[in-house]
XYZ file of C-alpha atoms in Angstrom:
637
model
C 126.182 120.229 17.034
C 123.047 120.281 19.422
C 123.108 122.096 22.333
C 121.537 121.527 25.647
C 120.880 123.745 28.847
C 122.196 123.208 32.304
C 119.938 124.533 35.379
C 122.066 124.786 38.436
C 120.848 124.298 41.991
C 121.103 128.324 42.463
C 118.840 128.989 39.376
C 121.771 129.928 36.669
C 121.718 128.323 33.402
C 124.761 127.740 30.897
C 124.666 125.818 27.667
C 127.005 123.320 26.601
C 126.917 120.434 23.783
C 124.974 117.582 23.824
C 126.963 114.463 25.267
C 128.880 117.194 27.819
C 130.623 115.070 30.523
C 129.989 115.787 33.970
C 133.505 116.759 34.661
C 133.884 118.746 32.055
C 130.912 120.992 33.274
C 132.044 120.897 36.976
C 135.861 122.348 35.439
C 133.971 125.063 33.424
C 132.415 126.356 36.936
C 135.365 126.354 39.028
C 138.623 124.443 39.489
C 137.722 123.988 43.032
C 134.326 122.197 42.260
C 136.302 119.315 39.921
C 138.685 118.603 42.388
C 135.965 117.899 45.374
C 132.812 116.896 43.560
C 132.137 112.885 43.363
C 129.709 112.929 40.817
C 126.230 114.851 40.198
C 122.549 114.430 40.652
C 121.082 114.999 37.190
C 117.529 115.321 36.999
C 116.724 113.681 40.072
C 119.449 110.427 38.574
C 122.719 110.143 40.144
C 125.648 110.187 37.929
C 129.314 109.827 37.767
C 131.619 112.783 36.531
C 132.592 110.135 33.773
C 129.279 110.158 32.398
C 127.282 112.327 29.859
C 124.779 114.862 29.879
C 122.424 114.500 26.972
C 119.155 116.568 27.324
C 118.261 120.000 28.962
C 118.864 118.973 32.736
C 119.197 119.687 36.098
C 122.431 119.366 37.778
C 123.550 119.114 41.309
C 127.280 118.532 41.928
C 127.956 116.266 44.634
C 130.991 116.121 47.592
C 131.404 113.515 50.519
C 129.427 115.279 52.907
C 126.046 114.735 50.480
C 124.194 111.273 50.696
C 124.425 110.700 46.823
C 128.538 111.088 47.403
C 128.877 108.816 49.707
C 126.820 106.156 47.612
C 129.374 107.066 44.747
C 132.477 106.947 47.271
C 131.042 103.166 48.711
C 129.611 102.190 45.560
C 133.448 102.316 44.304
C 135.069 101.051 47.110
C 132.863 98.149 46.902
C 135.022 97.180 43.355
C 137.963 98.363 44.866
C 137.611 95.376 47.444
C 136.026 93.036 44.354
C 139.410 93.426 42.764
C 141.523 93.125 46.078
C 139.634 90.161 46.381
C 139.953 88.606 43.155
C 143.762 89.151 42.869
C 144.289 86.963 46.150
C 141.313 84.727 46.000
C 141.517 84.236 41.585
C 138.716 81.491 41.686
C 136.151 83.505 43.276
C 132.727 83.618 42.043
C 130.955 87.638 42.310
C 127.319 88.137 43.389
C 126.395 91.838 43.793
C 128.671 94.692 46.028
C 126.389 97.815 46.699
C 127.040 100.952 48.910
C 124.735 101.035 51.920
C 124.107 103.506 54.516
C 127.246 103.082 56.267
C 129.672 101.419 53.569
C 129.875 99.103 51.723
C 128.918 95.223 51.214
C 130.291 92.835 48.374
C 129.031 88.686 48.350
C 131.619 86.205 47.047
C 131.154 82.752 46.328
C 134.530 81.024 46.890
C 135.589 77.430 48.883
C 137.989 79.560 50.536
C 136.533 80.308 54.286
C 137.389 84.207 55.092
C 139.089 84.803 58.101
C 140.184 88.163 60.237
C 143.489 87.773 58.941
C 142.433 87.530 55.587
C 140.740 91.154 56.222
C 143.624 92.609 56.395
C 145.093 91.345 53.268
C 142.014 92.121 51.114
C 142.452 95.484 52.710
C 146.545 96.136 51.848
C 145.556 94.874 48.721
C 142.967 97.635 48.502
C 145.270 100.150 49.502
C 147.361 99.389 46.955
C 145.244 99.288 44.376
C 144.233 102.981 45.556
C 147.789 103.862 44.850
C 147.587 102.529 41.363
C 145.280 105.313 40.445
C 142.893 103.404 38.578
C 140.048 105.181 35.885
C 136.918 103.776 36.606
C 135.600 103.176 32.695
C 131.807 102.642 31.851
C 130.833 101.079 28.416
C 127.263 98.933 27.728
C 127.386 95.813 25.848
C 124.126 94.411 24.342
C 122.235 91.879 26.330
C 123.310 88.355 24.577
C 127.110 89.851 24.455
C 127.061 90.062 28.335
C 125.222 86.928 29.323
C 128.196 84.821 26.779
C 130.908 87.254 28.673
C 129.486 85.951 31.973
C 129.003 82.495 31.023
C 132.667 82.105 29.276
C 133.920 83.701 32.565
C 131.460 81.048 34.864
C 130.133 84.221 36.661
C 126.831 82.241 37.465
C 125.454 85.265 39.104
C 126.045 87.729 36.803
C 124.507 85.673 34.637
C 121.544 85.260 36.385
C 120.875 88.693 37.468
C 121.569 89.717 33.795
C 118.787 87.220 32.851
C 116.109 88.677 35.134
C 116.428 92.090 33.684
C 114.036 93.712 31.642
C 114.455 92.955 27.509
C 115.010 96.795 27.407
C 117.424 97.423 30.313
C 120.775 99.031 28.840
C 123.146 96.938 30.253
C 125.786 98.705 31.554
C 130.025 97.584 33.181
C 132.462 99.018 34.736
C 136.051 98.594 34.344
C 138.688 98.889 37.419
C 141.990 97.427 36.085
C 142.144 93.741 35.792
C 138.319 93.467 37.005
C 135.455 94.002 35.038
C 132.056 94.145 36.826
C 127.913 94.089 35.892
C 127.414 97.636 37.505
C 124.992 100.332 36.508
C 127.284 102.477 38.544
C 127.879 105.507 39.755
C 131.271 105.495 40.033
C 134.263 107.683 41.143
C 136.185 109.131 38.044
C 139.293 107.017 39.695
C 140.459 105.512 42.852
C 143.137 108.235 44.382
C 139.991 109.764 46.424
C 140.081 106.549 48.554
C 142.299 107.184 51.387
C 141.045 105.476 54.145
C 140.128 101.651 54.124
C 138.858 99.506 57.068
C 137.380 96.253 56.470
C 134.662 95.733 59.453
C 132.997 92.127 59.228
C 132.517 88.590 57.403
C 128.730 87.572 57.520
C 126.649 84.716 55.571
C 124.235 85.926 53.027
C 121.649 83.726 51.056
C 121.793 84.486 47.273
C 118.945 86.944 46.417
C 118.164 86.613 50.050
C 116.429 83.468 49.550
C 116.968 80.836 52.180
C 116.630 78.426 49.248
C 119.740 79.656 47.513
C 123.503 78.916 47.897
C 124.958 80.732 51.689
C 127.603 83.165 50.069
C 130.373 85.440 51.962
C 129.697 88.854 52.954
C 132.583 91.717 53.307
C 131.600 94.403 54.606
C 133.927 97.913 54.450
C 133.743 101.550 55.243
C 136.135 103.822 53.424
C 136.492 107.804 53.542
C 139.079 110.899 52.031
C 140.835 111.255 55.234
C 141.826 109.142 58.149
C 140.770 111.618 60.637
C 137.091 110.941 59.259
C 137.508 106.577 59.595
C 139.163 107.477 62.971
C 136.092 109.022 64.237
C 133.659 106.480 62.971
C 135.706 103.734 64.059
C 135.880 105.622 67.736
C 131.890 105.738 66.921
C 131.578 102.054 65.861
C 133.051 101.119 69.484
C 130.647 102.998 71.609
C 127.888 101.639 69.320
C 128.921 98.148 70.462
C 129.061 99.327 74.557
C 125.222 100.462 73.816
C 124.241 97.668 72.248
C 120.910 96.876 73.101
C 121.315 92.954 72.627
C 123.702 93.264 75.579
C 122.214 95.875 77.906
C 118.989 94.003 77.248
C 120.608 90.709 78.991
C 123.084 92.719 81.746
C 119.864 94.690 82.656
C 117.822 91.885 82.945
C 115.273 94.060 80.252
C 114.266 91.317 77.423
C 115.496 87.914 76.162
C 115.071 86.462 72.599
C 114.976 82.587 73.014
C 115.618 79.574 70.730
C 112.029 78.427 70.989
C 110.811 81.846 69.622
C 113.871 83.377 67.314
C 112.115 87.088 66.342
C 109.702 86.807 69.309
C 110.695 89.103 72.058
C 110.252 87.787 75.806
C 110.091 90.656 78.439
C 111.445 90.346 81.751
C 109.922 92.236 85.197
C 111.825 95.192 84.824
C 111.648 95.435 81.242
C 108.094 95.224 81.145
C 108.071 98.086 83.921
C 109.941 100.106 81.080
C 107.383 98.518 78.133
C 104.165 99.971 80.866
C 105.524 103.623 81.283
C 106.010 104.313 77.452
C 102.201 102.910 77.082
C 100.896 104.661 79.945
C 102.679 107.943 78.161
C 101.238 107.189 74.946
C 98.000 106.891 76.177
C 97.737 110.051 78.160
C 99.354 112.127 75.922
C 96.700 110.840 73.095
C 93.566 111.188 75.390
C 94.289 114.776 75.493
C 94.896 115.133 71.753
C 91.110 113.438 71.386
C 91.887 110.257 70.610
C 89.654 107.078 71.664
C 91.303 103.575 72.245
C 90.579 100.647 70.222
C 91.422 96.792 70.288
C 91.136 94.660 67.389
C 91.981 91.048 67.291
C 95.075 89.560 66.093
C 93.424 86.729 63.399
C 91.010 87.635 61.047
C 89.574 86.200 58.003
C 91.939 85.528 54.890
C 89.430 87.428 52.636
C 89.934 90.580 54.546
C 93.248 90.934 53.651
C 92.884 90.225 50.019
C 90.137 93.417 50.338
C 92.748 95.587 51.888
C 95.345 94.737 49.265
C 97.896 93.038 51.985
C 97.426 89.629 49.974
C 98.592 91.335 46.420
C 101.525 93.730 48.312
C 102.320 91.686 51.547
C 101.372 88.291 51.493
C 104.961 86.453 51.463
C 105.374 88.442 55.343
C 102.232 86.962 56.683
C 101.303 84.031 58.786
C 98.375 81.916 57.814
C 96.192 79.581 59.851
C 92.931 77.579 59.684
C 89.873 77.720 61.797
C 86.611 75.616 61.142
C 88.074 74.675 57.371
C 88.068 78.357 56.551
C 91.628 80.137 56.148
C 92.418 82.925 58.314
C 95.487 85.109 58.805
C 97.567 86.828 61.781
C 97.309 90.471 60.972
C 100.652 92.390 59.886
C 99.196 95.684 60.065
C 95.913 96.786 62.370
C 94.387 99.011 59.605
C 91.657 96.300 58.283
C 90.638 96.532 61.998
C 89.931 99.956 62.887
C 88.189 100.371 58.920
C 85.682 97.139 60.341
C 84.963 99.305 63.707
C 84.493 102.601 61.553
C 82.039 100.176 59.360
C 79.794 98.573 62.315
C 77.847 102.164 62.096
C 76.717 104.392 60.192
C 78.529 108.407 60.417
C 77.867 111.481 60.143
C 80.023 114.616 58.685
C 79.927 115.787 62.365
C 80.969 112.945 63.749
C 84.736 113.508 62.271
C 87.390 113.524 62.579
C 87.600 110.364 64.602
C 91.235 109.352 66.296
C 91.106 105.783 66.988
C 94.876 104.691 68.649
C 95.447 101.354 69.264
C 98.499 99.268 70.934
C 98.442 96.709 68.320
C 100.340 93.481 68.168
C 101.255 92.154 64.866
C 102.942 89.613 63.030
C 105.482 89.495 60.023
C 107.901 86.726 58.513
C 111.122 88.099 58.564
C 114.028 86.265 57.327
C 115.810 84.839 60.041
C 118.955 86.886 59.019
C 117.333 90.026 59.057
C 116.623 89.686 62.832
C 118.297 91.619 65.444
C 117.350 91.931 68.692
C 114.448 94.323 69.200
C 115.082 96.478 66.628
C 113.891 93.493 63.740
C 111.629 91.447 65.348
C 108.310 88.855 63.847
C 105.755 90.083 66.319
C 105.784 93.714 67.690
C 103.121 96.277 68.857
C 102.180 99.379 66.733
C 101.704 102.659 68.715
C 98.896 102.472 65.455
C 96.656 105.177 64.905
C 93.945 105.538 62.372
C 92.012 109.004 61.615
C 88.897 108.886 59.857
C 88.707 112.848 58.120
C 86.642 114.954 55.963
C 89.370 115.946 53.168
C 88.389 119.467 54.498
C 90.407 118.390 57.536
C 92.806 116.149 56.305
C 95.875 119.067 56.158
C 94.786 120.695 60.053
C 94.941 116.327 61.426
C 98.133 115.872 59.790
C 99.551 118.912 61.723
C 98.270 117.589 64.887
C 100.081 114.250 64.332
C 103.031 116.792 63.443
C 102.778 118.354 67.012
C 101.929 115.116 69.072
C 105.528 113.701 67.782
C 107.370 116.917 67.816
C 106.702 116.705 71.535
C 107.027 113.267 72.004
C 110.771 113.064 70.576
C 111.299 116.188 72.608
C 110.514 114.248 75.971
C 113.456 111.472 75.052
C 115.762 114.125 73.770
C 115.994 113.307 69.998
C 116.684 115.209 67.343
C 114.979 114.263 63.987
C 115.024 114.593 60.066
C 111.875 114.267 58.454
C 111.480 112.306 54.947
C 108.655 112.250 52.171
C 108.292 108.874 50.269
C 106.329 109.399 47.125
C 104.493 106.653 44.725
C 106.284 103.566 44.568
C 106.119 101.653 41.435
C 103.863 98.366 42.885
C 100.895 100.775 44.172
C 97.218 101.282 44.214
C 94.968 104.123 43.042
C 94.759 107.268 40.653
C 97.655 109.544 39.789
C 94.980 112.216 41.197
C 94.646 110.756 44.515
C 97.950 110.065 45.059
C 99.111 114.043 43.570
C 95.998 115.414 46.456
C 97.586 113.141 48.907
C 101.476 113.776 48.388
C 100.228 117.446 48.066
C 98.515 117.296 51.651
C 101.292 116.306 53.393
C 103.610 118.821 52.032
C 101.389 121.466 52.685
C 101.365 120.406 56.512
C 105.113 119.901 56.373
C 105.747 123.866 54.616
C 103.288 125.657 57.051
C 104.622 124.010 60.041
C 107.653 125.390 58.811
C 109.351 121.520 58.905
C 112.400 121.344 56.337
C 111.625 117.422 54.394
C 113.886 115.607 51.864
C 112.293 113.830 48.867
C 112.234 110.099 49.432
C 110.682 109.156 45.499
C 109.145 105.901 44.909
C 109.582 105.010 48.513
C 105.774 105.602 49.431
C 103.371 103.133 51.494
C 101.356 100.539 48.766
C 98.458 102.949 49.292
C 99.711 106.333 49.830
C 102.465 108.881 50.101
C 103.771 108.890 53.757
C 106.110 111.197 56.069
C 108.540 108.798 57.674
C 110.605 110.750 61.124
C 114.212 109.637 61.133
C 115.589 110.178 64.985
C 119.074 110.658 65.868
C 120.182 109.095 68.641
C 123.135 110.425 72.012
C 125.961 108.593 69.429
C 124.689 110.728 65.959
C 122.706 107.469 64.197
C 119.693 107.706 62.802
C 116.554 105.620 63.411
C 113.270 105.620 61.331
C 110.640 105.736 64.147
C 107.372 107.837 63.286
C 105.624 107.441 60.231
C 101.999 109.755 58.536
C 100.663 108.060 55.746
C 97.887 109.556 53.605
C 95.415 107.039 52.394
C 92.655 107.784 49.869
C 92.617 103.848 48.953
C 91.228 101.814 51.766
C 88.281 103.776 52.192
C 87.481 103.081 48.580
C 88.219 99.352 48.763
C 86.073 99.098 52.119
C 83.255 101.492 50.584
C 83.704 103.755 53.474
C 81.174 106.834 53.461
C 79.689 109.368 55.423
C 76.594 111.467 55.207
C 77.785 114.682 54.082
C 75.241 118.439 54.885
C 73.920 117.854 51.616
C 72.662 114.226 52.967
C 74.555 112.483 50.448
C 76.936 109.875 50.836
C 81.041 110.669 50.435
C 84.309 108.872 50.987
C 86.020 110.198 54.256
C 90.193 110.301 53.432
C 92.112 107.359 56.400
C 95.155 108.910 57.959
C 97.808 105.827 59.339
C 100.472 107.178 62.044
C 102.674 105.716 64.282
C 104.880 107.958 67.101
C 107.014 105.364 68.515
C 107.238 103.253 65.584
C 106.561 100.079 67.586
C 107.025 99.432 71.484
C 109.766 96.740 70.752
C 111.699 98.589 68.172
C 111.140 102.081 70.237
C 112.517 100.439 73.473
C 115.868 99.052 71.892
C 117.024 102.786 70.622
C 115.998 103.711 74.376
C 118.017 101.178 75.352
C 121.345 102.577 73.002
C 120.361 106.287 73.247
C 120.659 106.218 76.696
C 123.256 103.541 77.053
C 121.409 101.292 79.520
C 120.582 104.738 81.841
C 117.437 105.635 81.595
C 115.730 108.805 83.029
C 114.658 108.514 86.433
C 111.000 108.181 85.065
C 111.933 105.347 83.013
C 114.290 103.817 85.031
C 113.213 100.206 86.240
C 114.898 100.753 89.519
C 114.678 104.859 90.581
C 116.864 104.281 93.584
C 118.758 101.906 95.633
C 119.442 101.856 99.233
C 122.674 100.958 100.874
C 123.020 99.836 104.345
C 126.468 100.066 105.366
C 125.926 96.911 107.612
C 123.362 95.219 109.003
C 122.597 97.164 111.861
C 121.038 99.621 109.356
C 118.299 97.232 107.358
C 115.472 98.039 109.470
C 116.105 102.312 108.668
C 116.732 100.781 104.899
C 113.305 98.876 104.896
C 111.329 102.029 106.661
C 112.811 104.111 103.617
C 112.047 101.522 100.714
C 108.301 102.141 102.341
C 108.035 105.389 102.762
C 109.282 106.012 99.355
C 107.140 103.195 97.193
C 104.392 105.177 99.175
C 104.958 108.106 97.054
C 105.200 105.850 93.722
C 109.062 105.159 93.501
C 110.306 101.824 92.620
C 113.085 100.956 95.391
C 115.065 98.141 96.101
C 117.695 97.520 99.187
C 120.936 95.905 99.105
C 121.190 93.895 102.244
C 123.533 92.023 101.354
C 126.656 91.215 103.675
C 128.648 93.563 101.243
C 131.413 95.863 101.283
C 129.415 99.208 100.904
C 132.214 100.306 97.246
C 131.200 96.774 96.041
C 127.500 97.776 96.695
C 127.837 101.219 94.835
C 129.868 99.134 91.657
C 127.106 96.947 91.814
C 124.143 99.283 91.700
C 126.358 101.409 89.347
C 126.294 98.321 86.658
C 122.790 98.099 86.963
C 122.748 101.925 85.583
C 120.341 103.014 88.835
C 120.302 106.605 88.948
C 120.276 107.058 92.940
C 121.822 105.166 95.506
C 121.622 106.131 98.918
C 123.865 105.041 101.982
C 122.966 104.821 104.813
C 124.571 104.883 107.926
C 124.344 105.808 111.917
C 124.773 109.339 111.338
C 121.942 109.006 108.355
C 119.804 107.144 111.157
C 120.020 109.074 113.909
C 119.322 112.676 111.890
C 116.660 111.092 109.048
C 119.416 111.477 106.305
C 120.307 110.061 103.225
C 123.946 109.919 101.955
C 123.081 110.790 97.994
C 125.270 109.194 95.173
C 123.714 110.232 92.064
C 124.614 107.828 88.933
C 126.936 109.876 86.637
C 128.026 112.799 89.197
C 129.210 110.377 92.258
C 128.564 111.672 95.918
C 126.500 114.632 95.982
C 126.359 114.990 100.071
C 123.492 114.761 102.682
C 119.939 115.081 102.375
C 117.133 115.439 104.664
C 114.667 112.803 103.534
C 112.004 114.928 102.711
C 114.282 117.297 100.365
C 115.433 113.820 98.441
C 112.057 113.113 98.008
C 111.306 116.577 96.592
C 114.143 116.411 93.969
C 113.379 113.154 92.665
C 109.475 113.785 92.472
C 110.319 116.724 90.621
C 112.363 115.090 88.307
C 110.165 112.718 87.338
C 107.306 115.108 86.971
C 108.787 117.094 84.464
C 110.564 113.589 83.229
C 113.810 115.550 83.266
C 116.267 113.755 80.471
């Protein structure tokens, strides 16, 4: 019989026959590995330990802890609540159930409204079907076979997602006791694994996310080996909610989203005092790096964008308009904009690199169910820049971008994880330019000495890109920052230079954003920190308590003196109880409160009470003013 070779991840090779299972290979390395491994990564595919190996391949075993084991672990649990389902709702209809990045999801189709109470059912039920010890078996049935299974079965869409497959897609099912599902898996070898179960939410979900389609039922789950594990996310899942930024955003009178604009922010005083400090930042921190400010407007002509390639790849998120009888769109992106300025001249090799940054609002259709708060919005502002490089400096400019958001995240306090996304399948250009590009970037990442998962296929339209994932105070992540390589717009724009030998060449665009956008940026703020900000972000820096009346005009003299040195004060006059004054300015997440009293007035004191320490004692005006200054020079986290 055939043989095949194995690679494993430490460089050892061992040969088994062709059509090996997974499991059997894990076994034949250790005992230890079959019992925890999930399934495998085989050459770059992830697999289940039920499946076969059937070429010379590379194989990664898989446990909880890895990103492709969770998928499996979800991706399972998912049918484990499809059958839970099914046995106590039998006329449901079953759309899709995939793992996601924290669960699981799975959209039903049934007359029966889901309730909390019926949560917990579905999730006995699971629990007991865990208990069962169910294989998970995988067989493929040719493509008119499944669509008459489906159809005798009135699984409408199964039917229809098995109809929108390629002709040559290997149809593939999985079978979990009594249910049978369209999968193309990868699944658990059985269901004992599953020891924890919580079912989280109901939600409404359009069929193929198409308003135009029937509203089906959305379960979503989380499930993990040991209860310890669901105990701490659930403990996780709770602070979440306290940081919410839809509800800070409203307590601290930050933002609004109204019915007259769903997706279209509205910023209050004091979060538009937050909004101006991050911009002022940005700005400073790029005028130092060399970077000139642009502006470019927010409607241009349709044809532009069917020039940049946004009409082919982007279209169905614009917004369109008419001016004069000619068409014109609202820009998404505020690349065509900075290639026009880069065209209105001509440039020299010496001119570049040139570092254009520009604060750019834009527009995008998002599906009204996709919104959420700040973090999904329709119009936001890009912390956009655009470099215009010799390809002799492409690799040195992408470490500069490297070093401006190093220290940027390092200002707020985040860790990060840093991804590169690869050619995705609906792209533009060579396989050359996109192997120099994807090879620039990984250059920059290995020799600033930046570890980088593999994101295939999950590139920019026109070029690889290095997306920065932050993690936030609670341990989620957040895709912020993003470097994209572009050999493809300068080509479609016929941007040149004149090179030494006084001949015309193609200079190579770099697209980056830091923040990701203002809107999006200021939301994780608003979670990360749980409503209290830094003293140098803070809307209010400090608050000062009169402990009655008698004290307002000291109070007032203070607010003065203080807003003459650049802090933002307010005073609570108010004919208050000074403990209901503290609670109050407390809620509001101010980071100093001061009370003052007679003894404060007649020796220039302040009584200090710092946000998350309480009363730290007296201070002499002048050495309260020192400590804050300072802290907001160094914009101490």
């Amino acid at each position: 019989m055939e043989s095949i070779v194995i690679t494993l991840p430490d460089g050892s090779k061992k040969e088994y026959k062709k059509g090996v299972k997974l499991l059997e290979v894990a076994q034949d390395i250790s005992e230890g590995l079959a019992r925890v491994a999930l399934g495998a990564v085989v050459n770059g595919k992830t697999k289940g330990l039920q499946e076969t190996v059937d070429e010379d391949a590379e194989v990664r075993f898989v446990k909880f802890e890895d990103k492709e084991g969770k998928e499996i672990f979800w991706h399972t649990s998912a049918h484990i609540m499809a059958l839970a389902v099914k046995r106590l709702f039998p006329d449901v209809k079953f759309a899709i159930g995939p793992a996601i990045d924290n669960g699981f999801y799975y959209d039903f189709d049934t007359e029966h409204r889901f309730s909390p109470e019926d949560l917990e059912k579905i999730e006995e039920e699971m629990k007991k079907i865990v208990k069962e010890n169910h294989e998970l078996e995988r067989f493929i049935m040719p493509r008119e076979e499944a669509l008459g299974y489906f159809k005798e079965k009135g699984e409408v869409y199964k039917v229809d997602l098995i109809e929108n497959f390629p002709e040559d897609e290997e149809i593939s099912f999985y079978k979990l006791g009594e249910f049978t599902d369209l999968c193309a898996g990868p699944h658990l070898l059985n269901t004992k694994k599953v020891k924890a179960i919580k079912l989280l939410s109901i939600a409404g979900a359009y069929w193929r996310g198409d308003e135009k389609n029937k509203m089906l039922q959305r379960i979503y789950g989380i499930t993990f080996e040991k209860k310890k594990d669901l105990d701490e996310y659930l403990e996780r899942l709770e602070e979440a909610k306290k940081r919410d930024h839809r509800k800070l955003g409203k307590e601290l009178d930050l933002f609004s989203i109204q019915e007259e604009g769903p997706g279209f922010p509205f910023f209050h005083p004091k979060g538009m005092i937050i909004r101006n400090i991050l911009e002022e930042f940005w700005k400073k921190e790029h005028v130092k790096r060399g970077y000139g400010e642009v502006k470019t407007p927010i409607i241009l002509n349709e044809s532009l964008w069917q020039q940049s390639g946004h009409w082919d790849h982007y279209k169905e998120n614009m917004y369109f308009t008419e001016i004069d009888d000619n068409p014109y769109a609202i820009k998404p992106m505020n690349c065509p904009g900075a290639i026009l300025i880069y065209k209105s001249k001509l440039h020299s090799y010496r001119d570049l690199p040139l570092r254009w940054g520009e604060l750019g609002l834009v527009h995008r259709h998002e599906l009204s169910g996709a919104l959420h708060g700040l973090m999904r919005v329709r119009s936001f502002t890009q912390d956009d820049a655009h470099i215009f490089a010799l390809p002799s400096q492409v690799k040195d400019e992408i470490k500069g971008v490297i070093d401006l958001a190093d220290y940027i995240y390092s200002i707020f306090g985040f860790k990060y994880h840093v991804e590169l996304s690869t050619r995705p399948e609906n792209s533009m250009g060579t396989e050359e330019q996109w192997e120099l590009a994807t090879n620039a970037l990984k250059e920059a990442l290995e020799e600033k000495g930046i570890d980088y998962i593999v994101n295939e296929g999950d590139g920019a339209f026109y070029g690889p890109k290095i997306d920065y994932h932050l993690e936030d105070a609670i341990g989620r992540t957040w895709q912020c920052g993003t470097i994209q390589l572009d050999f493809q717009m300068p080509e479609r724009f016929d941007l040149t230079y004149i090179d030494k030998d006084n001949e015309k060449k193609r200079p190579v665009m770099i697209h980056r954003t830091i923040l990701g956008s203002i809107e999006r940026f200021m939301g994780i703020l608003i979670e990360h920190y749980a409503g209290k900000f830094p003293v140098w972000i803070a809307p209010v820096q400090v608050s000062i308590l009169p402990i009655s009346d008698k004290f307002n005009d000291y109070a007032y003299e203070l607010k003065k003196e203080m807003e003459e040195k650049g802090l933002r004060v307010e005073v609570d006059d108010r004919a208050e109880k000074i403990g209901y004054k503290i609670r109050e300015a407390r809620l509001q997440r101010i980071p100093y409160m001061l009370v003052v009293g007679e003894k404060e007035v007649e020796n220039r004191l302040v009584s200090v009470n710092k946000r998350d320490k309480g009363d730290i004692g007296q201070y002499r005006v002048e050495d309260f003013l020192n400590m804050i200054l300072e802290e907001i020079e160094n914009k101490t986290n």
